[in-house]
Every structure is written in structure tokens, then in C-alpha cells.
Amino acid sequence: MAACICVVAACFMNWAYYPDLDRHFTGFNSMVPFKGKMINYYGRPGYIIGFFASLSLLFHAFYKTWAVRTNLIFAALSAAFAIKSYFTYTSAYAGNVPVKEAGIFLLVVGAVVNILCVVLSKTSSVANAE
């Protein structure tokens, strides 16, 4: 459960700093100037990651077979979006390399720990025996 809370908290932290833009990007804010107006360049993956991590947190409390299997889906989706966001936010572009900040590492580690906890939990072995 702590990993899910860690993932949701990491969505609000700074993920990357772009020195050429002098901006910090988070899971909810990636605004860059484009043709005279501000656009959200990378979207808002924090909503999707936070939604799936919250559902995974909810399903950690249930011990039924269907809940464990559903939790595996939610944890996998959260981890997949976290890894995709890591590569999206930290990749270099036009010779500029963004500075990776603590939030992006906390996000990926928390999502991977969450999926490992779901796969290796005692409830999943009990549910598979039913």
C-alpha cells in the first residue's frame, strides 16, 4: 500500500528540469510556449498513473480471487505508464538533455515495487489455490 501512496505522491513532485526552458515539469504540468501561447507538451500522465495507483491501493484491501487479478491489471497499467513517462520526460531533444529529478525516480521505483508486491503477495498465492 505504501508503494501506491508513493506513486500518487510522486505525480505531484518535479519529474524533470528543462534548462533551455527554465521550467520544472511534473505529472500534471508540462507547459511550454508554442507560437505565442502555452501548451501542455507532454500531456498530464499524472492523472492516469494516479488513477490506476489509487485503484490498486483500493484493491490491496480485498482478498478475493477476482480482486487480486484485477489489482494485477491496475498495477501493471500504472507501471507501464510510469515507465513510458520516464522515457518521455527524460529523453534528450535537439541537443538538450533535461535534468532528472527525484519525482521521476520515485514514480518508477514505486510503480515497480507495487507490481512486485501484487505478484509476490500471499493473497495472490491463496487466490490461485482457490
JSON list of N, CA, C and O in Angstrom, two decimals, residues 4 6 8 10-11 21 29 35 37 45 51 54-55 68-69 76 92 94-95 98 109 112 114-115 119-121 129:
[
{"chain": "A", "resi": 4, "resn": "CYS", "atom": "N", "xyz": [1.84, 2.37, -3.49]},
{"chain": "A", "resi": 4, "resn": "CYS", "atom": "CA", "xyz": [0.77, 3.09, -4.21]},
{"chain": "A", "resi": 4, "resn": "CYS", "atom": "C", "xyz": [0.71, 4.55, -3.78]},
{"chain": "A", "resi": 4, "resn": "CYS", "atom": "O", "xyz": [0.58, 5.44, -4.61]},
{"chain": "A", "resi": 6, "resn": "CYS", "atom": "N", "xyz": [3.19, 6.21, -2.56]},
{"chain": "A", "resi": 6, "resn": "CYS", "atom": "CA", "xyz": [4.42, 6.79, -3.08]},
{"chain": "A", "resi": 6, "resn": "CYS", "atom": "C", "xyz": [4.25, 7.20, -4.55]},
{"chain": "A", "resi": 6, "resn": "CYS", "atom": "O", "xyz": [4.71, 8.27, -4.96]},
{"chain": "A", "resi": 8, "resn": "VAL", "atom": "N", "xyz": [1.39, 7.95, -6.12]},
{"chain": "A", "resi": 8, "resn": "VAL", "atom": "CA", "xyz": [0.48, 9.10, -6.21]},
{"chain": "A", "resi": 8, "resn": "VAL", "atom": "C", "xyz": [1.19, 10.38, -5.76]},
{"chain": "A", "resi": 8, "resn": "VAL", "atom": "O", "xyz": [1.03, 11.43, -6.39]},
{"chain": "A", "resi": 10, "resn": "ALA", "atom": "N", "xyz": [4.38, 10.96, -5.95]},
{"chain": "A", "resi": 10, "resn": "ALA", "atom": "CA", "xyz": [5.40, 11.31, -6.94]},
{"chain": "A", "resi": 10, "resn": "ALA", "atom": "C", "xyz": [4.81, 12.04, -8.14]},
{"chain": "A", "resi": 10, "resn": "ALA", "atom": "O", "xyz": [5.53, 12.78, -8.82]},
{"chain": "A", "resi": 11, "resn": "CYS", "atom": "N", "xyz": [3.54, 11.84, -8.41]},
{"chain": "A", "resi": 11, "resn": "CYS", "atom": "CA", "xyz": [2.90, 12.56, -9.53]},
{"chain": "A", "resi": 11, "resn": "CYS", "atom": "C", "xyz": [2.89, 14.07, -9.30]},
{"chain": "A", "resi": 11, "resn": "CYS", "atom": "O", "xyz": [2.86, 14.84, -10.25]},
{"chain": "A", "resi": 21, "resn": "LEU", "atom": "N", "xyz": [14.31, 25.82, -21.22]},
{"chain": "A", "resi": 21, "resn": "LEU", "atom": "CA", "xyz": [13.03, 26.47, -20.97]},
{"chain": "A", "resi": 21, "resn": "LEU", "atom": "C", "xyz": [12.96, 27.11, -19.59]},
{"chain": "A", "resi": 21, "resn": "LEU", "atom": "O", "xyz": [12.05, 27.89, -19.31]},
{"chain": "A", "resi": 29, "resn": "ASN", "atom": "N", "xyz": [1.91, 19.12, -15.05]},
{"chain": "A", "resi": 29, "resn": "ASN", "atom": "CA", "xyz": [2.27, 20.39, -15.68]},
{"chain": "A", "resi": 29, "resn": "ASN", "atom": "C", "xyz": [3.50, 20.20, -16.57]},
{"chain": "A", "resi": 29, "resn": "ASN", "atom": "O", "xyz": [4.58, 19.93, -16.07]},
{"chain": "A", "resi": 35, "resn": "LYS", "atom": "N", "xyz": [4.20, 29.04, -30.39]},
{"chain": "A", "resi": 35, "resn": "LYS", "atom": "CA", "xyz": [3.53, 30.00, -31.26]},
{"chain": "A", "resi": 35, "resn": "LYS", "atom": "C", "xyz": [2.70, 31.02, -30.48]},
{"chain": "A", "resi": 35, "resn": "LYS", "atom": "O", "xyz": [1.55, 31.28, -30.77]},
{"chain": "A", "resi": 37, "resn": "LYS", "atom": "N", "xyz": [1.47, 30.93, -27.44]},
{"chain": "A", "resi": 37, "resn": "LYS", "atom": "CA", "xyz": [0.61, 30.50, -26.34]},
{"chain": "A", "resi": 37, "resn": "LYS", "atom": "C", "xyz": [1.23, 29.29, -25.65]},
{"chain": "A", "resi": 37, "resn": "LYS", "atom": "O", "xyz": [2.13, 28.64, -26.19]},
{"chain": "A", "resi": 45, "resn": "PRO", "atom": "N", "xyz": [0.21, 12.83, -17.67]},
{"chain": "A", "resi": 45, "resn": "PRO", "atom": "CA", "xyz": [0.19, 11.41, -17.31]},
{"chain": "A", "resi": 45, "resn": "PRO", "atom": "C", "xyz": [-0.04, 11.18, -15.82]},
{"chain": "A", "resi": 45, "resn": "PRO", "atom": "O", "xyz": [-0.36, 10.07, -15.41]},
{"chain": "A", "resi": 51, "resn": "PHE", "atom": "N", "xyz": [-4.66, 7.55, -11.09]},
{"chain": "A", "resi": 51, "resn": "PHE", "atom": "CA", "xyz": [-5.92, 6.83, -11.10]},
{"chain": "A", "resi": 51, "resn": "PHE", "atom": "C", "xyz": [-5.69, 5.33, -10.93]},
{"chain": "A", "resi": 51, "resn": "PHE", "atom": "O", "xyz": [-6.31, 4.68, -10.08]},
{"chain": "A", "resi": 54, "resn": "SER", "atom": "N", "xyz": [-4.31, 4.53, -7.46]},
{"chain": "A", "resi": 54, "resn": "SER", "atom": "CA", "xyz": [-5.37, 4.62, -6.45]},
{"chain": "A", "resi": 54, "resn": "SER", "atom": "C", "xyz": [-6.27, 3.39, -6.47]},
{"chain": "A", "resi": 54, "resn": "SER", "atom": "O", "xyz": [-6.67, 2.88, -5.42]},
{"chain": "A", "resi": 55, "resn": "LEU", "atom": "N", "xyz": [-6.60, 2.93, -7.67]},
{"chain": "A", "resi": 55, "resn": "LEU", "atom": "CA", "xyz": [-7.40, 1.71, -7.76]},
{"chain": "A", "resi": 55, "resn": "LEU", "atom": "C", "xyz": [-6.62, 0.51, -7.23]},
{"chain": "A", "resi": 55, "resn": "LEU", "atom": "O", "xyz": [-7.18, -0.36, -6.56]},
{"chain": "A", "resi": 68, "resn": "VAL", "atom": "N", "xyz": [-7.59, -9.81, -6.61]},
{"chain": "A", "resi": 68, "resn": "VAL", "atom": "CA", "xyz": [-6.14, -9.94, -6.79]},
{"chain": "A", "resi": 68, "resn": "VAL", "atom": "C", "xyz": [-5.78, -9.85, -8.27]},
{"chain": "A", "resi": 68, "resn": "VAL", "atom": "O", "xyz": [-4.82, -9.19, -8.65]},
{"chain": "A", "resi": 69, "resn": "ARG", "atom": "N", "xyz": [-6.57, -10.51, -9.10]},
{"chain": "A", "resi": 69, "resn": "ARG", "atom": "CA", "xyz": [-6.29, -10.47, -10.54]},
{"chain": "A", "resi": 69, "resn": "ARG", "atom": "C", "xyz": [-6.54, -9.09, -11.13]},
{"chain": "A", "resi": 69, "resn": "ARG", "atom": "O", "xyz": [-5.80, -8.64, -12.00]},
{"chain": "A", "resi": 76, "resn": "ALA", "atom": "N", "xyz": [-0.08, -3.21, -13.20]},
{"chain": "A", "resi": 76, "resn": "ALA", "atom": "CA", "xyz": [0.68, -3.29, -14.45]},
{"chain": "A", "resi": 76, "resn": "ALA", "atom": "C", "xyz": [0.45, -2.04, -15.31]},
{"chain": "A", "resi": 76, "resn": "ALA", "atom": "O", "xyz": [1.40, -1.52, -15.91]},
{"chain": "A", "resi": 92, "resn": "ALA", "atom": "N", "xyz": [16.50, 13.13, -24.39]},
{"chain": "A", "resi": 92, "resn": "ALA", "atom": "CA", "xyz": [17.10, 14.34, -24.93]},
{"chain": "A", "resi": 92, "resn": "ALA", "atom": "C", "xyz": [16.40, 14.74, -26.23]},
{"chain": "A", "resi": 92, "resn": "ALA", "atom": "O", "xyz": [15.87, 13.90, -26.95]},
{"chain": "A", "resi": 94, "resn": "ALA", "atom": "N", "xyz": [16.89, 17.79, -29.48]},
{"chain": "A", "resi": 94, "resn": "ALA", "atom": "CA", "xyz": [17.59, 18.91, -30.12]},
{"chain": "A", "resi": 94, "resn": "ALA", "atom": "C", "xyz": [18.87, 19.30, -29.38]},
{"chain": "A", "resi": 94, "resn": "ALA", "atom": "O", "xyz": [19.17, 20.48, -29.24]},
{"chain": "A", "resi": 95, "resn": "GLY", "atom": "N", "xyz": [19.58, 18.32, -28.87]},
{"chain": "A", "resi": 95, "resn": "GLY", "atom": "CA", "xyz": [20.82, 18.59, -28.18]},
{"chain": "A", "resi": 95, "resn": "GLY", "atom": "C", "xyz": [20.67, 19.00, -26.73]},
{"chain": "A", "resi": 95, "resn": "GLY", "atom": "O", "xyz": [21.65, 19.22, -26.05]},
{"chain": "A", "resi": 98, "resn": "PRO", "atom": "N", "xyz": [17.35, 17.06, -20.45]},
{"chain": "A", "resi": 98, "resn": "PRO", "atom": "CA", "xyz": [16.72, 17.50, -19.21]},
{"chain": "A", "resi": 98, "resn": "PRO", "atom": "C", "xyz": [17.37, 16.87, -17.99]},
{"chain": "A", "resi": 98, "resn": "PRO", "atom": "O", "xyz": [17.95, 15.79, -18.07]},
{"chain": "A", "resi": 109, "resn": "VAL", "atom": "N", "xyz": [10.21, 3.64, -9.34]},
{"chain": "A", "resi": 109, "resn": "VAL", "atom": "CA", "xyz": [10.51, 2.66, -8.29]},
{"chain": "A", "resi": 109, "resn": "VAL", "atom": "C", "xyz": [9.23, 2.26, -7.56]},
{"chain": "A", "resi": 109, "resn": "VAL", "atom": "O", "xyz": [8.99, 1.07, -7.29]},
{"chain": "A", "resi": 112, "resn": "VAL", "atom": "N", "xyz": [7.11, -0.06, -9.82]},
{"chain": "A", "resi": 112, "resn": "VAL", "atom": "CA", "xyz": [7.69, -1.41, -9.94]},
{"chain": "A", "resi": 112, "resn": "VAL", "atom": "C", "xyz": [7.55, -2.17, -8.62]},
{"chain": "A", "resi": 112, "resn": "VAL", "atom": "O", "xyz": [7.22, -3.37, -8.62]},
{"chain": "A", "resi": 114, "resn": "ASN", "atom": "N", "xyz": [5.18, -1.72, -6.46]},
{"chain": "A", "resi": 114, "resn": "ASN", "atom": "CA", "xyz": [3.76, -2.05, -6.37]},
{"chain": "A", "resi": 114, "resn": "ASN", "atom": "C", "xyz": [3.44, -3.31, -7.16]},
{"chain": "A", "resi": 114, "resn": "ASN", "atom": "O", "xyz": [2.76, -4.21, -6.65]},
{"chain": "A", "resi": 115, "resn": "ILE", "atom": "N", "xyz": [3.91, -3.41, -8.38]},
{"chain": "A", "resi": 115, "resn": "ILE", "atom": "CA", "xyz": [3.60, -4.60, -9.17]},
{"chain": "A", "resi": 115, "resn": "ILE", "atom": "C", "xyz": [4.28, -5.84, -8.59]},
{"chain": "A", "resi": 115, "resn": "ILE", "atom": "O", "xyz": [3.71, -6.93, -8.61]},
{"chain": "A", "resi": 119, "resn": "VAL", "atom": "N", "xyz": [2.34, -9.26, -7.32]},
{"chain": "A", "resi": 119, "resn": "VAL", "atom": "CA", "xyz": [2.70, -10.58, -7.85]},
{"chain": "A", "resi": 119, "resn": "VAL", "atom": "C", "xyz": [3.17, -11.51, -6.74]},
{"chain": "A", "resi": 119, "resn": "VAL", "atom": "O", "xyz": [2.83, -12.70, -6.73]},
{"chain": "A", "resi": 120, "resn": "LEU", "atom": "N", "xyz": [3.93, -11.00, -5.79]},
{"chain": "A", "resi": 120, "resn": "LEU", "atom": "CA", "xyz": [4.54, -11.85, -4.78]},
{"chain": "A", "resi": 120, "resn": "LEU", "atom": "C", "xyz": [3.78, -11.89, -3.46]},
{"chain": "A", "resi": 120, "resn": "LEU", "atom": "O", "xyz": [4.27, -12.48, -2.49]},
{"chain": "A", "resi": 121, "resn": "SER", "atom": "N", "xyz": [2.60, -11.32, -3.41]},
{"chain": "A", "resi": 121, "resn": "SER", "atom": "CA", "xyz": [1.85, -11.29, -2.15]},
{"chain": "A", "resi": 121, "resn": "SER", "atom": "C", "xyz": [1.30, -12.67, -1.80]},
{"chain": "A", "resi": 121, "resn": "SER", "atom": "O", "xyz": [1.07, -13.52, -2.67]},
{"chain": "A", "resi": 129, "resn": "ALA", "atom": "N", "xyz": [-4.85, -20.71, -5.39]},
{"chain": "A", "resi": 129, "resn": "ALA", "atom": "CA", "xyz": [-5.15, -22.06, -4.92]},
{"chain": "A", "resi": 129, "resn": "ALA", "atom": "C", "xyz": [-6.65, -22.34, -4.91]},
{"chain": "A", "resi": 129, "resn": "ALA", "atom": "O", "xyz": [-7.07, -23.48, -4.90]}
]
